[in-house]
Amino acid sequence: MATDRITFAPLTEADLPLLHDWLGREHVSRWWGPQRSLEEVVRDYHPAQRCFGGPMFFFIRLDEEPLGFIQRYAPIEHHHEGWWLEIDDSGVRGVDVFLARESHLDHGLGSAAVTAFVDWLFEDPLVSEVIADPAPDNLRAIHCFRNAGFIARQVVKTPDGPALLMRYRRP
Ligand SMILES: CC(C)(COP(=O)(O)OP(=O)(O)OC[C@H]1O[C@@H](n2cnc3c(N)ncnc32)[C@H](O)[C@@H]1OP(=O)(O)O)[C@@H](O)C(=O)NCCC(=O)NCCS
């Protein structure tokens, strides 16, 4: 899977109804939590939420077609919500991802999208490391992040339950 076919478009308000539809799909909600109302999706994913002043949420596109969703965050901006308290380096970014269509799973697309996204994150010289925190039993996601270069570290507690902290230090 050539990563140059993949691009990232910052989420706009107009994208929120489609994102709501995607989040309600069984293969996504299984790992992203129960179905949210459209109002909750607007609250939780509004593009006004930023990551160090830049966009936080992106649609993944494959040859211009919407493929899925990916978000970046800075752990230190979320300590007040109880997340990633063990990480206090402002250069760390985190990534969460899903593909919109179940039929797309297991074709290498997630690994390619995460690889391309991490490459883009490292273009910022201030980014020292990228983390991911899949559920310890989400083996597909764990393999996907491993394919993209992440190394599994330890199981940590998050407000959503246990997660496997995976780290990718700047090459
Ligand atoms: C996680 C996700 C983005 C990965 O994308 P993907 O395109 O399906 O993943 P890839 O095909 O690139 O890689 C999946 C890997 O997991 C492996 N895998 C799949 N199911 C597995 C299982 N039950 N046990 C072990 N490995 C498994 C695949 O064989 C593949 O590994 P390989 O390339 O070494 O053969 C996608 O599956 C998804 O959207 N899942 C639902 C939402 C989700 O879980 N998001 C992650 C939250 S952190």
mmCIF file of N, CA and C in Angstrom, residues 43-95:
data_model
loop_
_atom_site.group_PDB
_atom_site.id
_atom_site.type_symbol
_atom_site.label_atom_id
_atom_site.label_comp_id
_atom_site.label_asym_id
_atom_site.label_seq_id
_atom_site.Cartn_x
_atom_site.Cartn_y
_atom_site.Cartn_z
ATOM 1 N N ARG A 43 -20.195 18.164 20.058
ATOM 2 C CA ARG A 43 -19.478 18.646 21.257
ATOM 3 C C ARG A 43 -18.070 18.051 21.324
ATOM 4 N N ASP A 44 -17.943 16.753 21.069
ATOM 5 C CA ASP A 44 -16.667 16.067 21.303
ATOM 6 C C ASP A 44 -15.668 16.233 20.162
ATOM 7 N N TYR A 45 -16.178 16.514 18.943
ATOM 8 C CA TYR A 45 -15.280 16.545 17.768
ATOM 9 C C TYR A 45 -15.352 17.859 17.006
ATOM 10 N N HIS A 46 -15.863 18.894 17.640
ATOM 11 C CA HIS A 46 -15.968 20.168 16.929
ATOM 12 C C HIS A 46 -14.566 20.647 16.530
ATOM 13 N N PRO A 47 -14.415 21.135 15.281
ATOM 14 C CA PRO A 47 -13.079 21.563 14.843
ATOM 15 C C PRO A 47 -12.486 22.710 15.654
ATOM 16 N N ALA A 48 -13.293 23.347 16.505
ATOM 17 C CA ALA A 48 -12.730 24.395 17.370
ATOM 18 C C ALA A 48 -11.766 23.803 18.392
ATOM 19 N N GLN A 49 -11.888 22.485 18.652
ATOM 20 C CA GLN A 49 -10.908 21.844 19.540
ATOM 21 C C GLN A 49 -9.585 21.759 18.789
ATOM 22 N N ARG A 50 -8.519 22.162 19.429
ATOM 23 C CA ARG A 50 -7.236 22.261 18.737
ATOM 24 C C ARG A 50 -6.165 21.447 19.457
ATOM 25 N N CYS A 51 -5.079 21.183 18.734
ATOM 26 C CA CYS A 51 -3.895 20.547 19.304
ATOM 27 C C CYS A 51 -2.762 21.549 19.156
ATOM 28 N N PHE A 52 -2.364 22.162 20.252
ATOM 29 C CA PHE A 52 -1.375 23.245 20.216
ATOM 30 C C PHE A 52 -1.705 24.259 19.124
ATOM 31 N N GLY A 53 -2.969 24.614 19.024
ATOM 32 C CA GLY A 53 -3.386 25.657 18.093
ATOM 33 C C GLY A 53 -3.675 25.179 16.689
ATOM 34 N N GLY A 54 -3.315 23.940 16.352
ATOM 35 C CA GLY A 54 -3.557 23.409 15.005
ATOM 36 C C GLY A 54 -4.718 22.434 15.011
ATOM 37 N N PRO A 55 -5.144 21.962 13.828
ATOM 38 C CA PRO A 55 -6.262 21.019 13.782
ATOM 39 C C PRO A 55 -5.959 19.745 14.571
ATOM 40 N N MET A 56 -6.994 19.217 15.176
ATOM 41 C CA MET A 56 -6.850 17.997 15.984
ATOM 42 C C MET A 56 -7.427 16.783 15.251
ATOM 43 N N PHE A 57 -8.494 17.023 14.471
ATOM 44 C CA PHE A 57 -9.241 15.922 13.855
ATOM 45 C C PHE A 57 -9.098 15.979 12.331
ATOM 46 N N PHE A 58 -8.952 14.801 11.706
ATOM 47 C CA PHE A 58 -8.735 14.739 10.257
ATOM 48 C C PHE A 58 -9.526 13.576 9.661
ATOM 49 N N PHE A 59 -10.030 13.779 8.439
ATOM 50 C CA PHE A 59 -10.475 12.654 7.634
ATOM 51 C C PHE A 59 -9.262 12.126 6.884
ATOM 52 N N ILE A 60 -9.176 10.792 6.833
ATOM 53 C CA ILE A 60 -8.159 10.143 6.001
ATOM 54 C C ILE A 60 -8.783 9.961 4.624
ATOM 55 N N ARG A 61 -8.054 10.312 3.595
ATOM 56 C CA ARG A 61 -8.548 10.092 2.241
ATOM 57 C C ARG A 61 -7.591 9.171 1.498
ATOM 58 N N LEU A 62 -8.193 8.265 0.719
ATOM 59 C CA LEU A 62 -7.420 7.398 -0.167
ATOM 60 C C LEU A 62 -7.800 7.796 -1.585
ATOM 61 N N ASP A 63 -6.865 8.340 -2.327
ATOM 62 C CA ASP A 63 -7.168 8.835 -3.686
ATOM 63 C C ASP A 63 -8.387 9.758 -3.645
ATOM 64 N N GLU A 64 -8.434 10.648 -2.671
ATOM 65 C CA GLU A 64 -9.513 11.656 -2.517
ATOM 66 C C GLU A 64 -10.810 11.088 -1.918
ATOM 67 N N GLU A 65 -10.943 9.750 -1.825
ATOM 68 C CA GLU A 65 -12.166 9.168 -1.240
ATOM 69 C C GLU A 65 -12.008 9.107 0.277
ATOM 70 N N PRO A 66 -13.074 9.475 1.030
ATOM 71 C CA PRO A 66 -12.961 9.380 2.493
ATOM 72 C C PRO A 66 -12.781 7.931 2.931
ATOM 73 N N LEU A 67 -11.743 7.695 3.731
ATOM 74 C CA LEU A 67 -11.400 6.331 4.147
ATOM 75 C C LEU A 67 -11.635 6.123 5.636
ATOM 76 N N GLY A 68 -11.461 7.179 6.416
ATOM 77 C CA GLY A 68 -11.589 7.022 7.856
ATOM 78 C C GLY A 68 -11.235 8.311 8.565
ATOM 79 N N PHE A 69 -10.947 8.158 9.833
ATOM 80 C CA PHE A 69 -10.746 9.308 10.726
ATOM 81 C C PHE A 69 -9.466 9.086 11.508
ATOM 82 N N ILE A 70 -8.739 10.182 11.750
ATOM 83 C CA ILE A 70 -7.542 10.092 12.593
ATOM 84 C C ILE A 70 -7.439 11.373 13.404
ATOM 85 N N GLN A 71 -7.029 11.257 14.651
ATOM 86 C CA GLN A 71 -6.885 12.454 15.480
ATOM 87 C C GLN A 71 -5.509 12.473 16.118
ATOM 88 N N ARG A 72 -5.033 13.689 16.343
ATOM 89 C CA ARG A 72 -3.779 13.856 17.080
ATOM 90 C C ARG A 72 -4.102 14.664 18.330
ATOM 91 N N TYR A 73 -3.313 14.453 19.356
ATOM 92 C CA TYR A 73 -3.485 15.223 20.589
ATOM 93 C C TYR A 73 -2.124 15.365 21.252
ATOM 94 N N ALA A 74 -2.047 16.354 22.122
ATOM 95 C CA ALA A 74 -0.850 16.526 22.947
ATOM 96 C C ALA A 74 -1.236 16.082 24.354
ATOM 97 N N PRO A 75 -0.637 14.993 24.866
ATOM 98 C CA PRO A 75 -1.044 14.503 26.187
ATOM 99 C C PRO A 75 -1.081 15.591 27.254
ATOM 100 N N ILE A 76 -0.107 16.505 27.250
ATOM 101 C CA ILE A 76 -0.086 17.484 28.354
ATOM 102 C C ILE A 76 -1.290 18.438 28.302
ATOM 103 N N GLU A 77 -1.969 18.522 27.153
ATOM 104 C CA GLU A 77 -3.159 19.377 27.092
ATOM 105 C C GLU A 77 -4.401 18.682 27.657
ATOM 106 N N HIS A 78 -4.264 17.400 28.059
ATOM 107 C CA HIS A 78 -5.429 16.642 28.521
ATOM 108 C C HIS A 78 -5.260 16.101 29.940
ATOM 109 N N HIS A 79 -4.239 16.578 30.650
ATOM 110 C CA HIS A 79 -4.051 16.125 32.032
ATOM 111 C C HIS A 79 -5.249 16.479 32.897
ATOM 112 N N HIS A 80 -5.860 17.644 32.641
ATOM 113 C CA HIS A 80 -6.994 18.066 33.483
ATOM 114 C C HIS A 80 -8.200 17.147 33.312
ATOM 115 N N GLU A 81 -8.197 16.347 32.222
ATOM 116 C CA GLU A 81 -9.278 15.382 32.017
ATOM 117 C C GLU A 81 -8.894 13.994 32.542
ATOM 118 N N GLY A 82 -7.711 13.908 33.147
ATOM 119 C CA GLY A 82 -7.271 12.642 33.737
ATOM 120 C C GLY A 82 -6.532 11.727 32.775
ATOM 121 N N TRP A 83 -6.160 12.263 31.593
ATOM 122 C CA TRP A 83 -5.513 11.418 30.584
ATOM 123 C C TRP A 83 -3.990 11.591 30.612
ATOM 124 N N TRP A 84 -3.275 10.479 30.413
ATOM 125 C CA TRP A 84 -1.816 10.447 30.163
ATOM 126 C C TRP A 84 -1.026 11.253 31.207
ATOM 127 N N LEU A 85 -1.380 11.059 32.488
ATOM 128 C CA LEU A 85 -0.739 11.834 33.558
ATOM 129 C C LEU A 85 0.750 11.519 33.658
ATOM 130 N N GLU A 86 1.145 10.320 33.169
ATOM 131 C CA GLU A 86 2.553 9.930 33.284
ATOM 132 C C GLU A 86 3.417 10.593 32.208
ATOM 133 N N ILE A 87 2.790 11.333 31.264
ATOM 134 C CA ILE A 87 3.566 11.951 30.173
ATOM 135 C C ILE A 87 3.564 13.465 30.360
ATOM 136 N N ASP A 88 4.754 14.040 30.590
ATOM 137 C CA ASP A 88 4.796 15.499 30.796
ATOM 138 C C ASP A 88 5.714 16.209 29.802
ATOM 139 N N ASP A 89 6.095 15.518 28.729
ATOM 140 C CA ASP A 89 6.920 16.108 27.667
ATOM 141 C C ASP A 89 5.981 16.776 26.658
ATOM 142 N N SER A 90 6.145 18.082 26.461
ATOM 143 C CA SER A 90 5.253 18.816 25.551
ATOM 144 C C SER A 90 5.481 18.429 24.093
ATOM 145 N N GLY A 91 6.562 17.684 23.792
ATOM 146 C CA GLY A 91 6.833 17.259 22.418
ATOM 147 C C GLY A 91 6.125 15.967 22.028
ATOM 148 N N VAL A 92 5.431 15.345 22.981
ATOM 149 C CA VAL A 92 4.756 14.079 22.672
ATOM 150 C C VAL A 92 3.396 14.352 22.035
ATOM 151 N N ARG A 93 3.085 13.594 20.984
ATOM 152 C CA ARG A 93 1.761 13.626 20.366
ATOM 153 C C ARG A 93 1.165 12.231 20.441
ATOM 154 N N GLY A 94 -0.147 12.157 20.482
ATOM 155 C CA GLY A 94 -0.848 10.874 20.469
ATOM 156 C C GLY A 94 -1.726 10.771 19.240
ATOM 157 N N VAL A 95 -2.042 9.521 18.874
ATOM 158 C CA VAL A 95 -2.830 9.250 17.666
ATOM 159 C C VAL A 95 -3.925 8.236 17.985
#
